[in-house]
Amino acid sequence: MGLLQRACETYDAHSHLAGEVRGDMQTLPPIAHMLASPKVLITINQDGKFVSARAIDKNEPKVVIPVTEESMGRTSAPCPHPLCDQIAYLADYDSKKHALYEKQLIDWEQSEYGHPKLTAILKYIQGKTILKDLQTSECMKFSDNGRPKDDKTLIAWSVIGLGMKSGPTYSDRELMDCFINYYKSIKDSPMDFCQISGTYQQIAGQHAKGIIPINGNAKLISANDKTNFTYLGRFTTDRQAVSISYEASQKAHNALSWLAVNQSVSVIRGNRTFLCWNPQGKPIPKFDSPLKKRSKDCKIEPSDYKDQLYKTIMAFRKDGQLTGNEVAVLAIFDAATTGRLSLTYYKELSTFKFLERLRMWDETCCWYDNRYGVESPSLLQIVECSLGNEREEKGKTVLYVDERVKSQQLQRLISCRIDNNKSFPTDLLQAIVNRASNPMAYKNPTAYGSQYGKVLFTACAVIRKYRYDKFNEEEWDMALEPHRKNRSYQYGRLLAVMEKAEREAYKQQGDKDERETNAIRMQSVFSRRPEYASRIVIEKLKQAYLPRLTVTRRNHFEKLFEEIYEELSVFPEEEMNKALEDTYLMGYYLQKNELYKSGKDKKEEE
């Protein structure tokens, strides 16, 4: 199936919610209806007499109003909505618009699908007192000539005195059904094969706009350009390019609009909207976040991580009552202009396969964090750490990335995570390794909770993932391996020991200077010329810092230096000063964790 078929399936599965107002959630519009934001609510009685009018707060949820196919996509040409419309159509100062509106309302009210509310509204409109009543209510601004300052003010209706049928028109399910049946009875469009439903139905001449709120009036399907080459050159008519029934078009577009606002797994980045859902409404996890949520109360050790991910998957299956036959649908939309909406990514797969691919990513793209244990960074965190620059926002230091760049890179990572046939992007890997190798570009890089700490953690997770994809599922433990035969890894250990030795020397002398160590300041050089940089740092340690330490601690660090250089001695001399591979960051991170473990932790480990 495709996007529109799945959207229709979603609508059919949730059709019982169509037109139903549910708290602050956006309402699912029925067929032949759309969502709108009226500015004024006029209340009248059953006899069409004015009762009151009030301004509607702009923060109130959008309401459902009936529309025709033509009025739904109207631009400058007069084309009235059947019931709720702009003041220019309801008042008689614009005779052309008013006449069209009144005739359309009369035809509906006098049909077999009429309704008592229609009768009351029609009587009120024909009384021609709407401008006077609105001026008296002071819920709109008027010019000196007695006309509204804003001709596009949308008016909604409420009718009282009808017993159980009293209330606003936009929450009346019976009235909505009346218009749907009425519009079907008068709609006169050609019959053709619907490529969505696979049946012969009345074909839609226009399709809904404004599906994704952030993209304005952009349309997903449009064939109204008969002068350029939208379809000319391949087809003689737009219907040869695509033929979709009015009903299928309404269902699909209304469902997508509803999903974009209400779904808990929808994400908006820049101009792109990321949707992920199950058509039957069964809960599925977010595609851009780790499966296992972090918790300080439950620190996950490396030995338990795979088991915890498996349990999370099984919990989703059980709580969501998933059988494996359900479908997870992923769609990403973008609009380069306000008129055209594009589908930049689409994927559908079984819920079991979807969960399994999330699990596989989290299992390989993860690292050990001292506060929370093993966890996988979110896709957004990977993008921010790879491309973000530090800056202050609302009193907090954040890693800023332009929203357009963020959305593009996020889509790439989603494709890697879900498609399961693409390795981690090399350019993002190199970007985050470069940033992790330059701690002096960050504010207080060694401070608790610094942005550099997040970058370093994320870089290690990404390196682990990249090497798993690239080098025949190579495993990298999240615990220190002192004898690992990898030159870069051992040099990373050396960097951590040099940093810790100098830091301890500061504290030993009661030095409150918060300056960074020589090892941190030279890390960028160290990553390119490790032998040269380490020789400079160690000479300074021996001259100025190691003598400050107690004999026990000095011997401890000298022993670590000897162990690391012994591991490095197996590599050829000509390789010792070559630029380090990304794995040095893993050795650095793990050795640093080991050095900063508290005495209690070490005792428990022993």
Coordinates of C-alpha atoms in Angstrom, one line a residue:
M1 CA 0.0 0.0 0.0
G2 CA 0.9 3.7 -0.2
L3 CA 0.6 6.7 2.0
L4 CA -3.0 7.7 1.0
Q5 CA -4.2 4.1 1.3
R6 CA -2.9 3.9 4.8
A7 CA -4.3 7.3 5.6
C8 CA -7.8 6.1 4.5
E9 CA -7.3 3.0 6.6
T10 CA -6.5 5.2 9.5
Y11 CA -9.6 7.3 9.0
D12 CA -11.9 4.2 8.7
A13 CA -10.4 2.8 11.9
H14 CA -11.1 6.0 13.8
S15 CA -14.3 7.1 12.0
H16 CA -16.2 6.9 15.3
L17 CA -14.2 9.9 16.4
A18 CA -15.1 12.0 13.4
G19 CA -16.6 15.3 14.5
E20 CA -16.3 14.5 18.2
V21 CA -14.8 17.1 20.4
R22 CA -12.3 15.6 22.9
G23 CA -10.8 18.1 25.3
D24 CA -7.8 20.0 23.8
M25 CA -7.2 17.4 21.1
Q26 CA -7.8 18.4 17.5
T27 CA -11.0 17.0 16.2
L28 CA -11.0 14.5 13.3
P29 CA -13.0 16.3 10.5
P30 CA -15.8 14.2 8.9
I31 CA -16.0 14.0 5.1
A32 CA -17.1 17.3 3.5
H33 CA -15.9 19.2 6.6
M34 CA -12.7 20.9 7.6
L35 CA -11.2 22.6 10.6
A36 CA -11.3 26.3 11.1
S37 CA -10.7 29.0 13.7
P38 CA -13.7 31.2 14.0
K39 CA -13.3 34.6 15.8
V40 CA -16.9 35.2 16.8
L41 CA -19.7 32.9 18.0
I42 CA -23.2 34.2 17.4
T43 CA -26.0 32.6 19.5
I44 CA -29.6 32.8 18.3
N45 CA -32.8 31.1 19.4
Q46 CA -35.1 28.6 17.6
D47 CA -37.0 31.5 15.9
G48 CA -33.9 33.1 14.5
K49 CA -33.7 35.9 17.0
F50 CA -30.4 37.2 18.2
V51 CA -29.4 36.3 21.7
S52 CA -25.7 37.1 22.1
A53 CA -22.3 37.2 20.4
R54 CA -18.8 36.8 21.9
A55 CA -15.3 36.8 20.6
I56 CA -13.6 33.3 20.6
D57 CA -10.2 33.1 22.2
K58 CA -7.5 32.4 19.6
N59 CA -6.1 29.6 21.9
E60 CA -9.3 27.6 21.7
P61 CA -9.2 24.4 19.6
K62 CA -10.2 24.6 15.9
V63 CA -13.8 23.6 15.2
V64 CA -15.4 21.6 12.4
I65 CA -17.3 23.5 9.7
P66 CA -19.0 22.0 6.6
V67 CA -17.4 22.8 3.2
T68 CA -17.9 22.1 -0.4
E69 CA -15.1 20.9 -2.7
E70 CA -14.9 24.3 -4.3
S71 CA -15.1 26.4 -1.0
M72 CA -12.5 24.2 0.6
G73 CA -9.9 25.4 -1.8
R74 CA -11.2 28.8 -2.6
T75 CA -8.9 31.7 -3.2
S76 CA -10.0 35.2 -4.4
A77 CA -13.2 34.2 -6.3
P78 CA -16.4 34.3 -4.3
C79 CA -17.3 30.7 -3.1
P80 CA -19.3 30.4 0.1
H81 CA -19.1 27.8 2.8
P82 CA -22.4 26.1 3.5
L83 CA -22.9 27.4 7.1
C84 CA -20.0 29.0 9.0
D85 CA -18.3 31.7 6.9
Q86 CA -16.7 35.1 6.8
I87 CA -18.7 38.2 7.8
A88 CA -18.5 39.4 4.1
Y89 CA -20.7 36.4 3.1
L90 CA -23.1 36.6 6.1
A91 CA -23.8 40.4 5.9
D92 CA -25.4 42.0 2.9
Y93 CA -23.0 44.8 2.3
D94 CA -21.2 42.6 -0.3
S95 CA -24.3 41.7 -2.3
K96 CA -22.6 39.1 -4.6
K97 CA -21.1 37.1 -1.8
H98 CA -24.2 37.3 0.4
A99 CA -26.5 36.2 -2.4
L100 CA -24.4 33.1 -3.1
Y101 CA -24.3 32.2 0.6
E102 CA -28.0 32.7 1.1
K103 CA -29.0 30.6 -2.0
Q104 CA -26.7 27.8 -0.9
L105 CA -28.2 27.8 2.7
I106 CA -31.8 27.9 1.3
D107 CA -31.1 24.9 -0.9
W108 CA -29.7 22.8 2.0
E109 CA -32.5 23.9 4.4
Q110 CA -35.3 23.1 2.0
S111 CA -33.8 19.7 1.0
E112 CA -34.8 16.4 2.7
Y113 CA -31.6 16.8 4.7
G114 CA -32.6 20.0 6.4
H115 CA -32.3 20.6 10.1
P116 CA -34.0 22.9 12.7
K117 CA -30.7 24.8 13.3
L118 CA -30.6 25.6 9.6
T119 CA -34.1 27.1 9.7
A120 CA -33.2 29.3 12.6
I121 CA -29.9 30.5 11.0
L122 CA -31.6 31.2 7.7
K123 CA -34.3 33.3 9.3
Y124 CA -31.6 35.3 11.2
I125 CA -29.6 35.9 8.0
Q126 CA -32.7 37.0 6.1
G127 CA -33.5 39.5 8.9
K128 CA -30.3 41.4 8.0
T129 CA -29.5 42.5 11.5
I130 CA -26.1 40.8 11.9
L131 CA -24.0 44.0 11.6
K132 CA -26.1 45.9 14.1
D133 CA -26.1 43.0 16.5
L134 CA -22.3 42.6 16.3
Q135 CA -21.8 46.3 16.9
T136 CA -24.0 46.2 19.9
S137 CA -22.1 43.2 21.3
E138 CA -18.7 44.9 20.8
C139 CA -17.0 41.7 19.8
M140 CA -15.7 43.1 16.5
K141 CA -14.1 46.3 15.3
F142 CA -16.0 48.4 12.8
S143 CA -15.0 51.3 10.5
D144 CA -16.8 54.6 10.6
N145 CA -19.0 53.6 7.6
G146 CA -20.4 50.7 9.7
R147 CA -18.6 47.9 8.0
P148 CA -16.2 45.5 9.7
K149 CA -12.6 46.3 9.6
D150 CA -11.8 42.7 8.9
D151 CA -14.0 41.2 6.1
K152 CA -12.4 37.8 6.7
T153 CA -13.7 37.4 10.3
L154 CA -15.1 33.9 10.5
I155 CA -18.4 33.5 12.2
A156 CA -19.6 30.3 14.0
W157 CA -23.2 29.6 15.1
S158 CA -25.0 28.3 18.2
V159 CA -28.7 27.8 18.4
I160 CA -30.7 27.4 21.6
G161 CA -34.3 26.6 22.4
L162 CA -34.3 23.3 20.5
G163 CA -34.2 21.0 23.5
M164 CA -31.7 18.2 23.1
K165 CA -30.7 19.6 19.8
S166 CA -29.5 23.0 21.2
G167 CA -25.9 24.0 21.1
P168 CA -23.1 25.0 18.7
T169 CA -23.3 23.7 15.1
Y170 CA -19.7 22.6 15.1
S171 CA -20.3 19.9 17.8
D172 CA -23.6 18.7 16.4
R173 CA -23.0 15.2 14.9
E174 CA -26.5 15.0 13.5
L175 CA -26.1 18.3 11.6
M176 CA -22.7 17.0 10.2
D177 CA -24.4 13.8 8.9
C178 CA -27.2 15.9 7.3
F179 CA -24.7 17.9 5.3
I180 CA -22.6 14.8 4.3
N181 CA -25.8 13.2 2.9
Y182 CA -27.0 16.4 1.3
Y183 CA -23.7 17.1 -0.4
K184 CA -23.5 13.5 -1.8
S185 CA -27.0 14.0 -3.2
I186 CA -26.1 17.2 -5.1
K187 CA -22.5 16.5 -6.0
D188 CA -22.2 16.1 -9.7
S189 CA -18.7 15.0 -10.7
P190 CA -17.6 12.4 -13.2
M191 CA -17.3 8.7 -12.2
D192 CA -14.0 7.1 -12.7
F193 CA -11.7 4.5 -11.2
C194 CA -10.3 5.6 -7.8
Q195 CA -6.7 4.6 -7.5
I196 CA -6.9 4.7 -3.7
S197 CA -10.0 2.5 -3.0
G198 CA -9.9 0.5 -6.2
T199 CA -13.6 1.2 -7.0
Y200 CA -15.5 3.4 -9.4
Q201 CA -16.7 6.6 -7.6
Q202 CA -17.1 10.3 -8.1
I203 CA -13.7 11.8 -8.7
A204 CA -12.3 14.7 -6.8
G205 CA -11.6 17.8 -8.8
Q206 CA -9.7 19.6 -5.9
H207 CA -7.9 18.3 -2.9
A208 CA -7.5 19.7 0.6
K209 CA -4.8 22.2 1.4
G210 CA -3.2 23.0 4.8
I211 CA -2.7 19.4 5.8
I212 CA 0.5 20.1 7.8
P213 CA -0.1 23.3 9.9
I214 CA 3.5 24.6 9.7
N215 CA 3.5 24.4 5.9
G216 CA 0.5 26.8 5.5
N217 CA -1.7 26.1 2.6
A218 CA 0.6 23.6 0.8
K219 CA -1.1 20.8 -1.1
L220 CA 0.0 17.2 -1.3
I221 CA -1.9 16.7 -4.6
S222 CA -2.5 19.5 -7.1
A223 CA -3.2 19.5 -10.8
N224 CA -4.7 22.9 -11.4
D225 CA -1.8 24.2 -13.5
K226 CA -3.0 23.7 -17.1
T227 CA -0.5 26.2 -18.7
N228 CA 2.9 24.8 -17.6
F229 CA 4.1 21.2 -17.4
T230 CA 2.7 19.8 -14.2
Y231 CA 1.3 16.9 -16.3
L232 CA 1.4 18.1 -19.9
G233 CA 3.8 16.3 -22.1
R234 CA 2.9 12.9 -20.5
F235 CA -0.9 13.2 -20.2
T236 CA -3.6 15.3 -21.9
T237 CA -5.7 15.7 -18.7
D238 CA -5.0 15.7 -15.0
R239 CA -7.2 12.7 -14.4
Q240 CA -4.9 10.6 -16.6
A241 CA -2.1 11.4 -14.1
V242 CA -4.0 10.5 -11.0
S243 CA -7.7 9.8 -10.3
I244 CA -8.8 9.8 -6.7
S245 CA -12.4 9.8 -5.5
Y246 CA -13.8 12.7 -3.5
E247 CA -14.5 10.4 -0.5
A248 CA -11.0 8.8 -0.5
S249 CA -9.3 12.2 -0.8
Q250 CA -11.3 13.6 2.1
K251 CA -10.6 10.6 4.3
A252 CA -6.9 10.6 3.5
H253 CA -6.3 14.3 3.9
N254 CA -8.4 14.6 7.1
A255 CA -6.6 11.7 8.6
L256 CA -3.1 13.1 7.8
S257 CA -4.1 16.5 9.2
W258 CA -5.4 14.8 12.4
L259 CA -2.3 12.7 12.8
A260 CA 0.1 15.6 12.3
V261 CA -1.4 17.4 15.3
N262 CA -2.5 14.7 17.7
Q263 CA -0.1 11.8 17.3
S264 CA 2.4 11.5 20.1
V265 CA 5.0 10.2 17.7
S266 CA 4.9 13.2 15.4
V267 CA 7.9 15.5 15.4
I268 CA 8.3 18.9 13.7
R269 CA 11.8 20.1 12.7
G270 CA 12.2 23.1 10.6
N271 CA 9.8 22.8 7.6
R272 CA 9.6 19.0 8.0
T273 CA 7.1 17.0 9.8
F274 CA 7.9 13.4 10.9
L275 CA 4.9 11.1 11.4
C276 CA 4.9 7.5 12.7
W277 CA 1.7 5.7 13.5
N278 CA -0.2 2.5 13.4
P279 CA -3.5 2.8 11.3
Q280 CA -5.5 1.0 13.9
G281 CA -4.2 3.3 16.6
K282 CA -2.2 0.8 18.6
P283 CA 0.7 2.4 20.5
I284 CA 4.2 2.2 19.0
P285 CA 7.4 3.8 20.2
K286 CA 8.9 7.0 18.9
F287 CA 11.2 6.4 15.9
D288 CA 13.7 9.1 16.9
S289 CA 14.1 8.3 20.6
P290 CA 15.8 5.4 22.4
L291 CA 13.6 2.5 23.4
K292 CA 14.8 2.4 27.0
K293 CA 14.3 5.6 28.9
R294 CA 17.0 6.8 31.2
S295 CA 16.5 6.5 35.0
K296 CA 18.8 7.5 37.9
D297 CA 17.0 4.9 40.0
C298 CA 17.8 2.1 37.7
K299 CA 21.3 2.3 36.3
I300 CA 21.7 -0.3 33.5
E301 CA 25.0 -2.2 33.4
P302 CA 26.5 -3.4 30.1
S303 CA 25.8 -7.0 31.0
D304 CA 22.1 -6.3 31.4
Y305 CA 21.5 -3.9 28.6
K306 CA 20.5 -6.4 25.8
D307 CA 18.2 -8.1 28.2
Q308 CA 16.5 -4.8 29.2
L309 CA 16.0 -3.9 25.5
Y310 CA 14.4 -7.3 24.9
K311 CA 12.0 -6.8 27.9
T312 CA 11.1 -3.3 26.6
I313 CA 10.2 -4.8 23.2
M314 CA 8.1 -7.5 24.8
A315 CA 6.3 -4.9 27.0
F316 CA 5.4 -2.9 23.8
R317 CA 4.0 -6.1 22.2
K318 CA 2.0 -7.0 25.3
D319 CA 0.7 -3.5 26.3
G320 CA -0.1 -2.6 22.7
Q321 CA -1.7 -6.1 22.0
L322 CA 0.5 -6.4 18.9
T323 CA 0.3 -9.7 17.0
G324 CA 2.9 -8.9 14.3
N325 CA 0.2 -8.4 11.6
E326 CA -0.1 -4.7 12.3
V327 CA 1.7 -2.1 10.3
A328 CA 3.9 0.8 11.4
V329 CA 3.9 3.7 8.9
L330 CA 6.6 6.3 8.7
A331 CA 6.2 9.5 6.6
I332 CA 8.2 12.7 6.4
F333 CA 6.8 15.8 4.7
D334 CA 8.5 19.0 3.6
A335 CA 7.3 22.1 1.8
A336 CA 9.8 24.1 -0.2
T337 CA 7.0 26.6 -0.9
T338 CA 3.7 27.5 0.7
G339 CA 1.9 25.9 -2.3
R340 CA 3.4 22.4 -2.6
L341 CA 3.9 19.7 0.0
S342 CA 6.3 16.9 -0.8
L343 CA 6.6 13.4 0.7
T344 CA 10.4 13.1 1.3
Y345 CA 10.4 9.7 3.0
Y346 CA 7.9 6.9 3.3
K347 CA 8.2 3.4 4.8
E348 CA 5.8 0.8 6.1
L349 CA 6.7 -2.4 7.8
S350 CA 5.3 -4.8 10.3
T351 CA 5.2 -3.7 14.0
F352 CA 7.4 -6.6 15.0
K353 CA 10.0 -5.7 12.4
F354 CA 9.8 -2.0 13.3
L355 CA 10.4 -2.8 17.0
E356 CA 13.3 -5.1 16.1
R357 CA 15.0 -2.5 14.0
L358 CA 14.7 0.0 16.8
R359 CA 16.2 -2.6 19.2
M360 CA 19.1 -3.4 16.8
W361 CA 20.0 0.3 16.5
D362 CA 19.9 0.9 20.3
E363 CA 21.9 -2.2 20.9
T364 CA 24.8 -1.1 18.7
C365 CA 24.6 2.7 19.1
C366 CA 25.0 3.0 22.8
W367 CA 27.6 3.8 25.5
Y368 CA 28.0 3.8 29.2
D369 CA 27.1 6.9 31.2
N370 CA 28.2 7.2 34.8
R371 CA 24.8 8.7 35.9
Y372 CA 22.4 6.5 34.0
G373 CA 24.3 3.4 32.9
V374 CA 24.2 2.2 29.4
E375 CA 21.9 4.2 27.1
S376 CA 21.5 5.1 23.4
P377 CA 21.5 8.8 22.4
S378 CA 18.5 10.1 20.6
L379 CA 18.8 10.8 16.9
L380 CA 18.4 14.5 17.6
Q381 CA 21.2 14.4 20.2
I382 CA 23.5 12.8 17.6
V383 CA 22.7 15.7 15.1
E384 CA 23.2 18.4 17.7
C385 CA 26.5 16.9 19.0
S386 CA 27.8 16.4 15.4
L387 CA 27.0 19.8 14.0
G388 CA 26.0 22.1 16.9
N389 CA 27.8 25.1 18.3
E390 CA 27.5 26.2 21.9
R391 CA 25.4 29.3 22.6
E392 CA 23.2 30.7 25.3
E393 CA 19.4 30.4 25.1
K394 CA 17.1 31.4 27.9
G395 CA 19.9 31.2 30.4
K396 CA 21.0 27.7 29.3
T397 CA 23.9 26.6 27.3
V398 CA 22.8 24.6 24.3
L399 CA 24.2 23.1 21.1
Y400 CA 22.5 25.1 18.3
V401 CA 21.9 23.7 14.8
D402 CA 19.9 25.5 12.2
E403 CA 16.4 23.8 12.0
R404 CA 16.7 23.2 8.3
V405 CA 20.0 21.4 8.6
K406 CA 18.7 19.6 11.7
S407 CA 15.6 18.2 9.8
Q408 CA 17.7 17.0 6.9
Q409 CA 20.2 15.2 9.0
L410 CA 17.5 13.8 11.2
Q411 CA 15.9 12.2 8.2
R412 CA 19.2 10.6 7.2
L413 CA 19.5 9.0 10.6
I414 CA 15.9 7.8 10.6
S415 CA 16.6 6.1 7.3
C416 CA 19.7 4.4 8.7
R417 CA 17.8 3.3 11.8
I418 CA 14.7 2.0 10.0
D419 CA 15.9 0.8 6.6
N420 CA 18.5 -1.5 8.1
N421 CA 20.6 -1.5 5.0
K422 CA 22.6 1.7 5.4
S423 CA 25.7 2.2 7.6
F424 CA 26.1 5.3 9.8
P425 CA 26.9 8.4 7.7
T426 CA 30.7 8.9 7.5
D427 CA 30.4 12.7 7.4
L428 CA 28.5 12.8 10.6
L429 CA 30.9 10.4 12.3
Q430 CA 33.9 12.6 11.2
A431 CA 32.1 15.7 12.4
I432 CA 31.4 14.4 15.9
V433 CA 34.9 13.0 16.2
N434 CA 36.4 16.3 15.3
R435 CA 34.3 18.1 17.9
A436 CA 35.1 15.6 20.6
S437 CA 38.8 16.1 19.8
N438 CA 38.5 19.8 20.4
P439 CA 37.3 20.2 24.0
M440 CA 38.6 23.8 24.3
A441 CA 35.8 24.9 21.9
Y442 CA 33.3 24.3 24.7
K443 CA 32.7 26.1 27.9
N444 CA 34.1 24.3 31.0
P445 CA 34.6 21.1 29.1
T446 CA 35.5 19.0 32.2
A447 CA 32.7 20.4 34.4
Y448 CA 29.9 18.1 35.5
G449 CA 27.0 18.3 33.0
S450 CA 29.0 20.2 30.4
Q451 CA 28.0 20.1 26.7
Y452 CA 31.4 18.6 25.9
G453 CA 30.6 15.6 28.2
K454 CA 27.5 15.0 26.1
V455 CA 29.5 15.3 22.9
L456 CA 32.1 12.8 24.1
F457 CA 29.5 10.3 25.3
T458 CA 27.6 10.6 22.0
A459 CA 30.8 10.3 19.9
C460 CA 31.7 7.0 21.6
A461 CA 28.2 5.6 21.0
V462 CA 28.4 6.7 17.3
I463 CA 31.9 5.2 16.9
R464 CA 30.7 1.9 18.3
K465 CA 27.7 1.9 15.9
Y466 CA 29.8 2.9 12.8
R467 CA 32.4 0.2 13.5
Y468 CA 29.7 -2.4 14.1
D469 CA 28.2 -1.6 10.6
K470 CA 31.5 -1.2 8.8
F471 CA 33.8 -3.9 10.1
N472 CA 31.9 -7.1 10.1
E473 CA 30.0 -6.5 13.3
E474 CA 33.1 -5.7 15.4
E475 CA 32.2 -5.5 19.1
W476 CA 33.6 -2.9 21.4
D477 CA 33.1 -3.4 25.1
M478 CA 31.8 -0.6 27.3
A479 CA 34.3 -1.6 30.0
L480 CA 38.0 -0.8 30.0
E481 CA 40.2 -3.3 28.1
P482 CA 43.8 -2.5 29.2
H483 CA 45.3 -5.0 26.8
R484 CA 43.4 -4.2 23.7
K485 CA 45.7 -4.3 20.7
N486 CA 44.8 -1.0 19.2
R487 CA 47.2 1.9 19.0
S488 CA 44.6 4.6 19.1
Y489 CA 42.7 3.0 22.0
Q490 CA 46.0 2.9 24.0
Y491 CA 46.8 6.5 23.2
G492 CA 43.4 7.5 24.4
R493 CA 44.1 5.8 27.7
L494 CA 47.4 7.7 27.9
L495 CA 45.5 11.0 27.4
A496 CA 43.1 10.2 30.3
V497 CA 46.0 9.3 32.7
M498 CA 47.9 12.5 31.8
E499 CA 44.8 14.6 32.4
K500 CA 44.0 12.9 35.8
A501 CA 47.6 13.2 37.1
E502 CA 47.7 16.9 36.5
R503 CA 44.2 17.4 38.0
E504 CA 45.2 15.6 41.1
A505 CA 48.3 17.7 41.4
Y506 CA 46.1 20.8 41.4
K507 CA 44.0 19.4 44.3
Q508 CA 46.9 18.1 46.2
Q509 CA 48.3 21.7 46.6
G510 CA 44.9 23.2 47.3
D511 CA 45.0 25.0 44.0
K512 CA 41.6 26.5 43.3
D513 CA 42.6 27.5 39.7
E514 CA 40.0 26.0 37.4
R515 CA 42.2 26.2 34.3
E516 CA 42.2 23.2 32.1
T517 CA 45.0 20.7 32.1
N518 CA 47.8 20.6 29.5
A519 CA 46.4 17.3 28.2
I520 CA 43.0 18.9 27.5
R521 CA 44.5 22.0 25.9
M522 CA 46.6 19.9 23.6
Q523 CA 44.0 17.2 22.8
S524 CA 43.4 18.6 19.3
V525 CA 47.2 18.3 18.5
F526 CA 47.3 15.0 20.3
S527 CA 44.7 13.4 18.0
R528 CA 46.9 14.4 15.0
R529 CA 50.4 13.9 16.4
P530 CA 50.1 11.7 19.5
E531 CA 53.7 10.9 20.2
Y532 CA 54.8 14.6 19.8
A533 CA 52.0 15.9 22.0
S534 CA 52.3 13.2 24.7
R535 CA 56.0 13.8 25.1
I536 CA 55.4 17.5 25.8
V537 CA 52.7 16.8 28.3
I538 CA 54.6 14.1 30.2
E539 CA 57.7 16.3 30.4
K540 CA 55.6 19.0 32.0
L541 CA 54.0 16.4 34.4
K542 CA 57.4 15.2 35.5
Q543 CA 58.8 18.7 36.0
A544 CA 55.8 20.5 37.7
Y545 CA 53.0 18.2 38.7
L546 CA 54.0 14.6 39.6
P547 CA 56.4 15.9 42.3
R548 CA 53.4 17.5 44.1
L549 CA 51.7 14.2 44.5
T550 CA 52.2 11.8 47.4
V551 CA 54.6 8.9 46.8
T552 CA 51.8 6.4 46.5
R553 CA 49.8 8.4 43.9
R554 CA 53.0 9.3 42.0
N555 CA 53.9 5.6 41.8
H556 CA 50.4 4.7 40.7
F557 CA 50.5 7.1 37.7
E558 CA 54.0 6.1 36.7
K559 CA 52.9 2.5 36.8
L560 CA 50.0 3.3 34.5
F561 CA 52.3 5.1 32.1
E562 CA 54.6 2.0 32.0
E563 CA 51.7 -0.3 31.3
I564 CA 50.3 1.8 28.5
Y565 CA 53.8 2.3 26.8
E566 CA 54.3 -1.4 27.1
E567 CA 51.1 -2.0 25.1
L568 CA 52.2 0.6 22.6
S569 CA 55.7 -0.9 22.1
V570 CA 54.3 -3.7 19.9
F571 CA 53.5 -1.2 17.2
P572 CA 56.1 -0.1 14.6
E573 CA 58.0 3.0 15.5
E574 CA 57.0 4.7 12.2
E575 CA 53.4 4.5 13.2
M576 CA 53.6 6.0 16.6
N577 CA 53.2 9.6 15.5
K578 CA 50.5 9.0 12.9
A579 CA 47.0 10.6 13.4
L580 CA 44.8 8.6 15.7
E581 CA 41.7 6.8 14.6
D582 CA 38.3 7.6 16.2
T583 CA 38.8 4.7 18.7
Y584 CA 41.1 6.8 20.8
L585 CA 38.1 8.6 22.2
M586 CA 36.7 5.2 23.5
G587 CA 40.0 4.5 25.2
Y588 CA 40.0 8.0 26.7
Y589 CA 36.5 7.8 27.9
L590 CA 36.8 4.4 29.5
Q591 CA 40.2 5.0 31.2
K592 CA 38.8 8.3 32.5
N593 CA 35.8 6.6 34.0
E594 CA 38.1 4.1 35.7
L595 CA 40.3 6.8 37.1
Y596 CA 37.4 8.7 38.5
K597 CA 35.7 5.8 40.2
S598 CA 35.1 6.4 43.9
G599 CA 36.8 4.2 46.5
K600 CA 33.4 2.6 47.3
D601 CA 32.9 1.6 43.7
K602 CA 36.3 0.1 43.4
K603 CA 35.8 -1.9 46.6
E604 CA 32.4 -3.2 45.4
E605 CA 34.0 -4.2 42.1
E606 CA 36.8 -6.1 43.9

